[in-house]
PDB file of C-alpha atoms and ligand atoms in Angstrom:
ATOM      1  CA  MET A  11    -143.345-117.836 123.522  1.00 64.00           C
ATOM      2  CA  SER A  12    -141.163-114.736 123.793  1.00 79.00           C
ATOM      3  CA  VAL A  13    -140.798-112.969 120.466  1.00 91.00           C
ATOM      4  CA  SER A  14    -137.302-112.306 119.143  1.00 94.00           C
ATOM      5  CA  VAL A  15    -136.460-109.879 116.362  1.00 97.00           C
ATOM      6  CA  ASP A  16    -133.797-112.332 115.137  1.00 97.00           C
ATOM      7  CA  SER A  17    -136.108-115.184 114.212  1.00 98.00           C
ATOM      8  CA  LEU A  18    -139.576-115.763 112.767  1.00 98.00           C
ATOM      9  CA  ASP A  19    -140.392-118.297 115.516  1.00 98.00           C
ATOM     10  CA  GLY A  20    -144.069-117.897 116.429  1.00 98.00           C
ATOM     11  CA  ARG A  21    -144.550-115.211 113.758  1.00 98.00           C
ATOM     12  CA  LEU A  22    -145.041-116.967 110.418  1.00 98.00           C
ATOM     13  CA  THR A  23    -148.628-117.174 109.182  1.00 99.00           C
ATOM     14  CA  ILE A  24    -150.347-118.329 106.005  1.00 99.00           C
ATOM     15  CA  ARG A  25    -153.623-117.515 104.289  1.00 98.00           C
ATOM     16  CA  LEU A  26    -156.219-120.183 104.956  1.00 98.00           C
ATOM     17  CA  GLU A  27    -157.514-120.504 101.386  1.00 98.00           C
ATOM     18  CA  VAL A  28    -154.142-121.418  99.854  1.00 98.00           C
ATOM     19  CA  VAL A  29    -153.727-124.461 102.107  1.00 98.00           C
ATOM     20  CA  PRO A  30    -155.735-127.365 100.679  1.00 98.00           C
ATOM     21  CA  GLY A  31    -158.166-129.431 102.751  1.00 98.00           C
ATOM     22  CA  ASP A  32    -161.768-130.623 102.913  1.00 98.00           C
ATOM     23  CA  SER A  33    -162.494-128.504 105.994  1.00 98.00           C
ATOM     24  CA  VAL A  34    -161.060-125.523 107.833  1.00 98.00           C
ATOM     25  CA  ALA A  35    -159.766-127.907 110.506  1.00 98.00           C
ATOM     26  CA  GLN A  36    -157.887-129.961 107.896  1.00 98.00           C
ATOM     27  CA  ARG A  37    -156.438-126.856 106.229  1.00 98.00           C
ATOM     28  CA  VAL A  38    -155.177-125.506 109.547  1.00 98.00           C
ATOM     29  CA  GLU A  39    -153.762-128.889 110.538  1.00 98.00           C
ATOM     30  CA  LEU A  40    -151.805-129.052 107.276  1.00 98.00           C
ATOM     31  CA  ALA A  41    -150.550-125.476 107.772  1.00 98.00           C
ATOM     32  CA  ALA A  42    -149.267-126.481 111.221  1.00 98.00           C
ATOM     33  CA  ARG A  43    -147.602-129.613 109.815  1.00 98.00           C
ATOM     34  CA  CYS A  44    -145.932-127.497 107.116  1.00 98.00           C
ATOM     35  CA  GLY A  45    -144.287-125.320 109.779  1.00 98.00           C
ATOM     36  CA  PHE A  46    -146.540-122.270 110.104  1.00 98.00           C
ATOM     37  CA  ASP A  47    -147.413-120.625 113.420  1.00 98.00           C
ATOM     38  CA  GLY A  48    -150.759-119.022 112.642  1.00 98.00           C
ATOM     39  CA  ILE A  49    -153.534-118.421 110.136  1.00 98.00           C
ATOM     40  CA  ALA A  50    -154.564-115.332 108.184  1.00 98.00           C
ATOM     41  CA  PHE A  51    -158.308-115.412 107.532  1.00 98.00           C
ATOM     42  CA  PRO A  52    -159.491-114.189 104.108  1.00 98.00           C
ATOM     43  CA  GLY A  53    -162.552-111.983 104.738  1.00 98.00           C
ATOM     44  CA  ARG A  54    -163.731-112.586 101.179  1.00 97.00           C
ATOM     45  CA  PHE A  55    -164.099-116.298 101.949  1.00 98.00           C
ATOM     46  CA  ARG A  56    -166.219-115.676 105.028  1.00 98.00           C
ATOM     47  CA  LYS A  57    -169.291-117.444 103.614  1.00 98.00           C
ATOM     48  CA  GLU A  58    -167.190-120.519 102.937  1.00 98.00           C
ATOM     49  CA  PHE A  59    -164.998-120.625 106.066  1.00 98.00           C
ATOM     50  CA  GLY A  60    -166.467-118.197 108.623  1.00 98.00           C
ATOM     51  CA  GLU A  61    -168.897-120.430 110.494  1.00 98.00           C
ATOM     52  CA  GLU A  62    -166.575-123.395 110.849  1.00 98.00           C
ATOM     53  CA  THR A  63    -163.643-121.192 111.881  1.00 98.00           C
ATOM     54  CA  LEU A  64    -165.715-119.456 114.562  1.00 98.00           C
ATOM     55  CA  ALA A  65    -167.152-122.736 115.861  1.00 97.00           C
ATOM     56  CA  LEU A  66    -163.729-124.417 116.090  1.00 96.00           C
ATOM     57  CA  LYS A  67    -161.490-121.469 116.882  1.00 90.00           C
ATOM     58  CA  SER A  68    -160.074-122.682 120.209  1.00 89.00           C
ATOM     59  CA  ARG A  69    -159.702-126.255 118.904  1.00 95.00           C
ATOM     60  CA  LEU A  70    -157.879-125.437 115.659  1.00 97.00           C
ATOM     61  CA  SER A  71    -154.220-126.488 115.452  1.00 94.00           C
ATOM     62  CA  LEU A  72    -153.147-122.846 115.043  1.00 98.00           C
ATOM     63  CA  PRO A  73    -154.553-119.458 116.137  1.00 98.00           C
ATOM     64  CA  VAL A  74    -156.259-117.167 113.630  1.00 98.00           C
ATOM     65  CA  GLU A  75    -154.079-114.062 113.858  1.00 98.00           C
ATOM     66  CA  THR A  76    -155.399-111.648 111.232  1.00 98.00           C
ATOM     67  CA  VAL A  77    -158.261-110.928 108.813  1.00 98.00           C
ATOM     68  CA  SER A  78    -157.804-109.366 105.381  1.00 98.00           C
ATOM     69  CA  LEU A  79    -160.451-107.772 103.153  1.00 98.00           C
ATOM     70  CA  GLY A  80    -164.124-108.781 103.416  1.00 98.00           C
ATOM     71  CA  PHE A  81    -165.649-105.300 103.691  1.00 98.00           C
ATOM     72  CA  GLU A  82    -168.024-103.619 101.223  1.00 98.00           C
ATOM     73  CA  GLY A  83    -167.781-100.282  99.420  1.00 98.00           C
ATOM     74  CA  SER A  84    -164.722 -98.085  99.933  1.00 98.00           C
ATOM     75  CA  LEU A  85    -163.685 -95.292 102.294  1.00 98.00           C
ATOM     76  CA  CYS A  86    -162.169 -93.576  99.233  1.00 98.00           C
ATOM     77  CA  SER A  87    -165.172 -93.672  96.928  1.00 98.00           C
ATOM     78  CA  PRO A  88    -166.634 -90.328  95.736  1.00 98.00           C
ATOM     79  CA  ASP A  89    -170.038 -91.919  96.502  1.00 98.00           C
ATOM     80  CA  PRO A  90    -171.007 -91.095 100.133  1.00 98.00           C
ATOM     81  CA  GLN A  91    -173.217 -94.204 100.286  1.00 98.00           C
ATOM     82  CA  SER A  92    -170.277 -96.414  99.377  1.00 98.00           C
ATOM     83  CA  ARG A  93    -168.188 -94.754 102.119  1.00 98.00           C
ATOM     84  CA  ALA A  94    -170.950 -95.200 104.701  1.00 98.00           C
ATOM     85  CA  LEU A  95    -171.416 -98.841 103.655  1.00 98.00           C
ATOM     86  CA  CYS A  96    -167.667 -99.389 103.990  1.00 98.00           C
ATOM     87  CA  PHE A  97    -167.604 -97.855 107.464  1.00 98.00           C
ATOM     88  CA  ARG A  98    -170.504-100.046 108.654  1.00 98.00           C
ATOM     89  CA  SER A  99    -169.139-103.208 107.087  1.00 98.00           C
ATOM     90  CA  LEU A 100    -165.680-102.596 108.583  1.00 98.00           C
ATOM     91  CA  VAL A 101    -167.174-102.267 112.065  1.00 98.00           C
ATOM     92  CA  GLU A 102    -169.067-105.513 111.476  1.00 98.00           C
ATOM     93  CA  LEU A 103    -165.824-107.123 110.239  1.00 98.00           C
ATOM     94  CA  PHE A 104    -164.137-105.917 113.454  1.00 98.00           C
ATOM     95  CA  ASP A 105    -166.779-107.831 115.467  1.00 98.00           C
ATOM     96  CA  PHE A 106    -166.120-110.981 113.436  1.00 98.00           C
ATOM     97  CA  THR A 107    -162.334-110.516 113.784  1.00 98.00           C
ATOM     98  CA  ALA A 108    -162.576-110.041 117.556  1.00 98.00           C
ATOM     99  CA  ALA A 109    -164.835-113.110 117.829  1.00 98.00           C
ATOM    100  CA  LEU A 110    -162.134-115.142 116.055  1.00 98.00           C
ATOM    101  CA  GLY A 111    -159.543-113.888 118.544  1.00 98.00           C
ATOM    102  CA  ALA A 112    -157.585-112.273 115.688  1.00 98.00           C
ATOM    103  CA  LYS A 113    -155.819-108.957 116.159  1.00 98.00           C
ATOM    104  CA  SER A 114    -155.957-106.976 112.939  1.00 98.00           C
ATOM    105  CA  VAL A 115    -158.007-106.182 109.848  1.00 99.00           C
ATOM    106  CA  ASN A 116    -156.131-105.450 106.636  1.00 98.00           C
ATOM    107  CA  MET A 117    -157.595-103.002 104.116  1.00 98.00           C
ATOM    108  CA  PRO A 118    -156.329-101.823 100.732  1.00 98.00           C
ATOM    109  CA  PRO A 119    -158.406 -98.598 100.605  1.00 98.00           C
ATOM    110  CA  ILE A 120    -159.855 -98.988  97.090  1.00 98.00           C
ATOM    111  CA  LEU A 121    -159.423-101.769  94.546  1.00 98.00           C
ATOM    112  CA  LYS A 122    -160.295-101.698  90.841  1.00 98.00           C
ATOM    113  CA  GLN A 123    -161.626-105.254  91.056  1.00 97.00           C
ATOM    114  CA  ASP A 124    -164.313-104.248  93.593  1.00 96.00           C
ATOM    115  CA  GLY A 125    -166.221-102.199  91.008  1.00 95.00           C
ATOM    116  CA  VAL A 126    -167.083 -99.344  93.431  1.00 98.00           C
ATOM    117  CA  ALA A 127    -167.370 -95.760  92.123  1.00 98.00           C
ATOM    118  CA  ARG A 128    -163.841 -94.309  92.003  1.00 98.00           C
ATOM    119  CA  PHE A 129    -162.232 -90.886  91.692  1.00 98.00           C
ATOM    120  CA  PRO A 130    -160.017 -90.227  88.647  1.00 97.00           C
ATOM    121  CA  ALA A 131    -156.450 -91.455  89.173  1.00 96.00           C
ATOM    122  CA  ASP A 132    -155.052 -87.962  89.794  1.00 98.00           C
ATOM    123  CA  ALA A 133    -157.456 -87.180  92.675  1.00 98.00           C
ATOM    124  CA  ILE A 134    -154.924 -88.175  95.324  1.00 98.00           C
ATOM    125  CA  ALA A 135    -155.452 -85.279  97.763  1.00 98.00           C
ATOM    126  CA  GLU A 136    -159.228 -85.899  97.840  1.00 98.00           C
ATOM    127  CA  GLN A 137    -158.749 -89.557  98.705  1.00 98.00           C
ATOM    128  CA  ASP A 138    -156.029 -88.800 101.279  1.00 98.00           C
ATOM    129  CA  GLN A 139    -158.464 -86.422 102.955  1.00 98.00           C
ATOM    130  CA  LEU A 140    -161.246 -89.019 102.996  1.00 98.00           C
ATOM    131  CA  LEU A 141    -158.950 -91.461 104.809  1.00 98.00           C
ATOM    132  CA  ILE A 142    -157.696 -88.794 107.201  1.00 98.00           C
ATOM    133  CA  ASP A 143    -161.312 -87.854 108.006  1.00 98.00           C
ATOM    134  CA  GLN A 144    -162.666 -91.393 108.482  1.00 98.00           C
ATOM    135  CA  LEU A 145    -159.785 -93.425 109.950  1.00 99.00           C
ATOM    136  CA  PRO A 146    -159.782 -91.889 113.463  1.00 98.00           C
ATOM    137  CA  ALA A 147    -163.345 -93.056 114.192  1.00 98.00           C
ATOM    138  CA  LEU A 148    -162.574 -96.490 112.721  1.00 99.00           C
ATOM    139  CA  GLY A 149    -159.387 -96.585 114.810  1.00 99.00           C
ATOM    140  CA  ASP A 150    -161.546 -95.984 117.905  1.00 99.00           C
ATOM    141  CA  GLU A 151    -163.883 -98.844 116.918  1.00 99.00           C
ATOM    142  CA  ALA A 152    -160.903-101.139 116.281  1.00 99.00           C
ATOM    143  CA  GLU A 153    -159.228-100.158 119.561  1.00 98.00           C
ATOM    144  CA  LYS A 154    -162.399-100.856 121.579  1.00 98.00           C
ATOM    145  CA  ARG A 155    -162.184-104.446 120.328  1.00 98.00           C
ATOM    146  CA  GLY A 156    -158.418-104.770 120.873  1.00 98.00           C
ATOM    147  CA  LEU A 157    -157.739-104.617 117.117  1.00 99.00           C
ATOM    148  CA  GLN A 158    -155.634-102.706 114.617  1.00 98.00           C
ATOM    149  CA  LEU A 159    -156.906-101.467 111.250  1.00 99.00           C
ATOM    150  CA  LEU A 160    -154.083-101.636 108.715  1.00 99.00           C
ATOM    151  CA  ILE A 161    -154.064 -99.903 105.360  1.00 99.00           C
ATOM    152  CA  GLU A 162    -152.274-101.767 102.578  1.00 99.00           C
ATOM    153  CA  PRO A 163    -150.667-100.140  99.525  1.00 98.00           C
ATOM    154  CA  VAL A 164    -151.173-102.263  96.392  1.00 98.00           C
ATOM    155  CA  ASN A 165    -149.679-101.980  92.910  1.00 98.00           C
ATOM    156  CA  GLN A 166    -151.083 -99.759  90.153  1.00 98.00           C
ATOM    157  CA  SER A 167    -152.711-102.566  88.226  1.00 98.00           C
ATOM    158  CA  GLU A 168    -154.961-103.223  91.245  1.00 98.00           C
ATOM    159  CA  SER A 169    -155.560 -99.644  92.420  1.00 98.00           C
ATOM    160  CA  ASP A 170    -155.117 -96.069  91.195  1.00 97.00           C
ATOM    161  CA  TYR A 171    -154.667 -94.940  94.774  1.00 98.00           C
ATOM    162  CA  LEU A 172    -152.140 -95.652  97.545  1.00 98.00           C
ATOM    163  CA  ASN A 173    -149.498 -97.615  95.671  1.00 98.00           C
ATOM    164  CA  THR A 174    -146.482 -96.999  97.906  1.00 98.00           C
ATOM    165  CA  VAL A 175    -145.439 -97.666 101.476  1.00 98.00           C
ATOM    166  CA  ILE A 176    -144.289 -94.066 101.915  1.00 98.00           C
ATOM    167  CA  HIS A 177    -147.708 -92.751 100.877  1.00 98.00           C
ATOM    168  CA  ALA A 178    -149.413 -95.080 103.380  1.00 98.00           C
ATOM    169  CA  ALA A 179    -146.937 -94.107 106.109  1.00 98.00           C
ATOM    170  CA  GLY A 180    -147.751 -90.424 105.504  1.00 98.00           C
ATOM    171  CA  ILE A 181    -151.474 -91.161 105.985  1.00 98.00           C
ATOM    172  CA  CYS A 182    -150.753 -93.076 109.215  1.00 98.00           C
ATOM    173  CA  GLU A 183    -148.685 -90.137 110.492  1.00 98.00           C
ATOM    174  CA  LYS A 184    -151.441 -87.649 109.747  1.00 98.00           C
ATOM    175  CA  VAL A 185    -154.103 -89.862 111.349  1.00 98.00           C
ATOM    176  CA  ASN A 186    -151.795 -90.525 114.315  1.00 98.00           C
ATOM    177  CA  HIS A 187    -154.041 -93.136 115.956  1.00 98.00           C
ATOM    178  CA  PRO A 188    -152.555 -96.073 117.923  1.00 98.00           C
ATOM    179  CA  ALA A 189    -154.899 -98.576 116.216  1.00 98.00           C
ATOM    180  CA  ILE A 190    -154.141 -97.415 112.648  1.00 99.00           C
ATOM    181  CA  GLY A 191    -151.075 -98.778 110.861  1.00 98.00           C
ATOM    182  CA  LEU A 192    -150.011-100.301 107.568  1.00 98.00           C
ATOM    183  CA  THR A 193    -149.200-103.608 105.894  1.00 99.00           C
ATOM    184  CA  PRO A 194    -146.358-103.600 103.347  1.00 99.00           C
ATOM    185  CA  ASP A 195    -146.708-106.474 100.847  1.00 99.00           C
ATOM    186  CA  PHE A 196    -143.484-107.664  99.167  1.00 98.00           C
ATOM    187  CA  PHE A 197    -145.368-108.608  95.978  1.00 98.00           C
ATOM    188  CA  HIS A 198    -146.676-105.055  95.583  1.00 98.00           C
ATOM    189  CA  MET A 199    -143.426-103.432  96.803  1.00 98.00           C
ATOM    190  CA  GLN A 200    -141.254-105.123  94.142  1.00 98.00           C
ATOM    191  CA  LYS A 201    -143.455-103.398  91.534  1.00 98.00           C
ATOM    192  CA  GLU A 202    -143.772 -99.981  93.145  1.00 98.00           C
ATOM    193  CA  GLU A 203    -140.884 -99.146  95.478  1.00 98.00           C
ATOM    194  CA  ALA A 204    -137.639 -97.685  94.157  1.00 97.00           C
ATOM    195  CA  ASP A 205    -135.837 -98.838  97.308  1.00 98.00           C
ATOM    196  CA  ILE A 206    -137.732-101.357  99.475  1.00 98.00           C
ATOM    197  CA  PRO A 207    -135.478-101.138 102.581  1.00 98.00           C
ATOM    198  CA  ALA A 208    -135.524 -97.314 102.504  1.00 98.00           C
ATOM    199  CA  SER A 209    -139.337 -97.270 102.229  1.00 98.00           C
ATOM    200  CA  LEU A 210    -139.705 -99.712 105.121  1.00 98.00           C
ATOM    201  CA  ILE A 211    -137.327 -97.711 107.303  1.00 98.00           C
ATOM    202  CA  ARG A 212    -139.205 -94.513 106.457  1.00 98.00           C
ATOM    203  CA  ALA A 213    -142.522 -96.130 107.496  1.00 98.00           C
ATOM    204  CA  GLY A 214    -140.960 -97.389 110.763  1.00 98.00           C
ATOM    205  CA  SER A 215    -143.335 -98.218 113.596  1.00 98.00           C
ATOM    206  CA  ALA A 216    -146.428 -97.624 111.419  1.00 98.00           C
ATOM    207  CA  ILE A 217    -145.683-101.120 110.007  1.00 98.00           C
ATOM    208  CA  ARG A 218    -147.785-103.609 111.951  1.00 98.00           C
ATOM    209  CA  HIS A 219    -147.974-106.607 109.580  1.00 98.00           C
ATOM    210  CA  ILE A 220    -146.149-107.993 106.502  1.00 99.00           C
ATOM    211  CA  HIS A 221    -147.397-109.861 103.418  1.00 99.00           C
ATOM    212  CA  THR A 222    -145.075-112.020 101.311  1.00 99.00           C
ATOM    213  CA  ALA A 223    -145.327-113.775  97.950  1.00 98.00           C
ATOM    214  CA  GLU A 224    -142.993-114.304  95.000  1.00 98.00           C
ATOM    215  CA  HIS A 225    -142.773-112.015  91.942  1.00 97.00           C
ATOM    216  CA  ASN A 226    -145.417-114.240  90.289  1.00 97.00           C
ATOM    217  CA  ARG A 227    -147.465-114.547  93.477  1.00 98.00           C
ATOM    218  CA  VAL A 228    -146.672-118.131  94.319  1.00 98.00           C
ATOM    219  CA  GLU A 229    -145.368-119.005  97.802  1.00 98.00           C
ATOM    220  CA  PRO A 230    -141.980-117.444  98.710  1.00 98.00           C
ATOM    221  CA  GLY A 231    -138.983-119.526  97.599  1.00 98.00           C
ATOM    222  CA  PRO A 232    -139.042-120.567  93.962  1.00 98.00           C
ATOM    223  CA  GLY A 233    -139.112-117.100  92.362  1.00 95.00           C
ATOM    224  CA  THR A 234    -136.817-114.143  91.756  1.00 95.00           C
ATOM    225  CA  LEU A 235    -137.762-111.861  94.646  1.00 97.00           C
ATOM    226  CA  ASP A 236    -134.948-111.162  97.130  1.00 98.00           C
ATOM    227  CA  PHE A 237    -136.573-110.806 100.558  1.00 98.00           C
ATOM    228  CA  LYS A 238    -133.316-110.311 102.465  1.00 98.00           C
ATOM    229  CA  PRO A 239    -132.779-106.537 102.029  1.00 98.00           C
ATOM    230  CA  GLY A 240    -136.347-105.837 103.203  1.00 98.00           C
ATOM    231  CA  PHE A 241    -136.069-108.335 106.057  1.00 98.00           C
ATOM    232  CA  LYS A 242    -132.779-106.729 107.110  1.00 98.00           C
ATOM    233  CA  ALA A 243    -134.472-103.326 107.266  1.00 98.00           C
ATOM    234  CA  LEU A 244    -137.376-104.764 109.303  1.00 98.00           C
ATOM    235  CA  LYS A 245    -134.931-106.364 111.744  1.00 98.00           C
ATOM    236  CA  ALA A 246    -132.958-103.120 112.023  1.00 98.00           C
ATOM    237  CA  MET A 247    -136.153-101.300 113.008  1.00 97.00           C
ATOM    238  CA  GLN A 248    -136.928-104.035 115.600  1.00 98.00           C
ATOM    239  CA  TYR A 249    -140.045-105.303 113.775  1.00 98.00           C
ATOM    240  CA  THR A 250    -141.389-108.210 115.841  1.00 98.00           C
ATOM    241  CA  GLY A 251    -144.822-108.529 114.186  1.00 98.00           C
ATOM    242  CA  LEU A 252    -146.207-111.269 111.969  1.00 98.00           C
ATOM    243  CA  VAL A 253    -144.969-112.241 108.497  1.00 98.00           C
ATOM    244  CA  GLU A 254    -147.724-113.746 106.353  1.00 99.00           C
ATOM    245  CA  VAL A 255    -147.504-115.903 103.243  1.00 99.00           C
ATOM    246  CA  GLU A 256    -150.186-114.290 101.090  1.00 98.00           C
ATOM    247  CA  CYS A 257    -149.712-116.068  97.792  1.00 98.00           C
ATOM    248  CA  ARG A 258    -152.415-116.657  95.190  1.00 98.00           C
ATOM    249  CA  THR A 259    -151.295-120.111  94.064  1.00 98.00           C
ATOM    250  CA  LEU A 260    -148.727-122.722  94.992  1.00 98.00           C
ATOM    251  CA  SER A 261    -145.853-123.745  92.714  1.00 98.00           C
ATOM    252  CA  GLY A 262    -146.453-127.448  93.421  1.00 98.00           C
ATOM    253  CA  GLU A 263    -148.053-129.880  95.886  1.00 98.00           C
ATOM    254  CA  ALA A 264    -148.800-128.100  99.180  1.00 98.00           C
ATOM    255  CA  ALA A 265    -147.208-130.809 101.330  1.00 98.00           C
ATOM    256  CA  ASP A 266    -144.016-130.402  99.304  1.00 98.00           C
ATOM    257  CA  VAL A 267    -143.739-126.664  98.648  1.00 98.00           C
ATOM    258  CA  LEU A 268    -145.195-125.175 101.855  1.00 98.00           C
ATOM    259  CA  PRO A 269    -142.639-126.659 104.292  1.00 98.00           C
ATOM    260  CA  LYS A 270    -139.901-125.489 101.899  1.00 98.00           C
ATOM    261  CA  SER A 271    -141.411-122.009 101.823  1.00 98.00           C
ATOM    262  CA  ALA A 272    -141.717-121.800 105.623  1.00 98.00           C
ATOM    263  CA  ASN A 273    -138.070-122.907 106.026  1.00 98.00           C
ATOM    264  CA  TYR A 274    -136.951-120.547 103.301  1.00 98.00           C
ATOM    265  CA  LEU A 275    -138.564-117.502 104.931  1.00 98.00           C
ATOM    266  CA  ARG A 276    -137.237-118.446 108.365  1.00 98.00           C
ATOM    267  CA  GLU A 277    -133.712-118.760 106.923  1.00 98.00           C
ATOM    268  CA  GLU A 278    -133.918-115.575 104.862  1.00 98.00           C
ATOM    269  CA  TRP A 279    -135.023-113.723 107.986  1.00 98.00           C
ATOM    270  CA  ALA A 280    -132.375-115.292 110.265  1.00 98.00           C
ATOM    271  CA  ASN A 281    -129.598-114.527 107.753  1.00 98.00           C
ATOM    272  CA  ALA A 282    -130.782-111.024 106.781  1.00 98.00           C
TER     273      ALA A 282
HETATM  274  C1  LER K  27    -154.447-107.902  99.658  1.00 54.14           C
HETATM  275  O1  LER K  27    -153.636-108.237 100.742  1.00 54.14           O
HETATM  276  C2  LER K  27    -153.632-107.684  98.454  1.00 54.14           C
HETATM  277  O2  LER K  27    -152.441-107.849  98.468  1.00 54.14           O
HETATM  278  C3  LER K  27    -154.298-107.218  97.259  1.00 54.14           C
HETATM  279  O3  LER K  27    -153.588-107.615  96.131  1.00 54.14           O
HETATM  280  C4  LER K  27    -155.777-107.507  97.243  1.00 54.14           C
HETATM  281  O4  LER K  27    -156.246-108.075  96.113  1.00 54.14           O
HETATM  282 MN1   MN K  28    -151.334-108.159 100.367  1.00 54.14          MN
END
């Protein structure tokens, strides 16, 4: 299918774990029936879903397009062992991602919930430098496997570091590697960005993937978040990448709310 900037045809994905089902195959089948085009694999659920997804990958109703999280340690930890562990586990995650036929790995650089040793919140330059030092070699490893490694800014309640799209875009510019980009997430952006469209336009071609969820992290549609201004900016910059529903919970029965959400996002995009 040829990809058009004007529509989300072929570009709308959903996280596997939020679609109910007794097996991966059933979850993916329901996602397809609800109107999605692809699957985002949650790296943290690899024990639960990894084997079945790998075994069935070419027979699933939809392709697995991306992987998010699922690495250990952090590239931004002051502990060198945690950084080395993160590097090794990312390379291993790249192998898994390539085996699935997916094209990117998404990585918020350091999360409070992971319990790794962290710098104090004001040590921004130190953590920037750690990313700038380590991302080129990881970009090479990703590129060898036909993948992208995408850094994701998350809101301040989840991380002391890298909370804005503009910060992440600055890191991508400094690293300047074709396989390193960023994932803006509308849930995090509504908390952190003063002007979402301006931030997206500033980040430009460093944007390689998009996450969406409502203000309360249910599927897009029933909440207060206005996706249109951000979608308009993405269309203006000719963004033709994937748009993922990365919600935590659903506002109702999947078979009812997911088709509505898929239609809603397609319409918001088309009319933006
Ligand atoms: C990951 O995509 C994300 O958005 C973070 O909130 C991780 O917990
Ligand atoms: Mn996200």
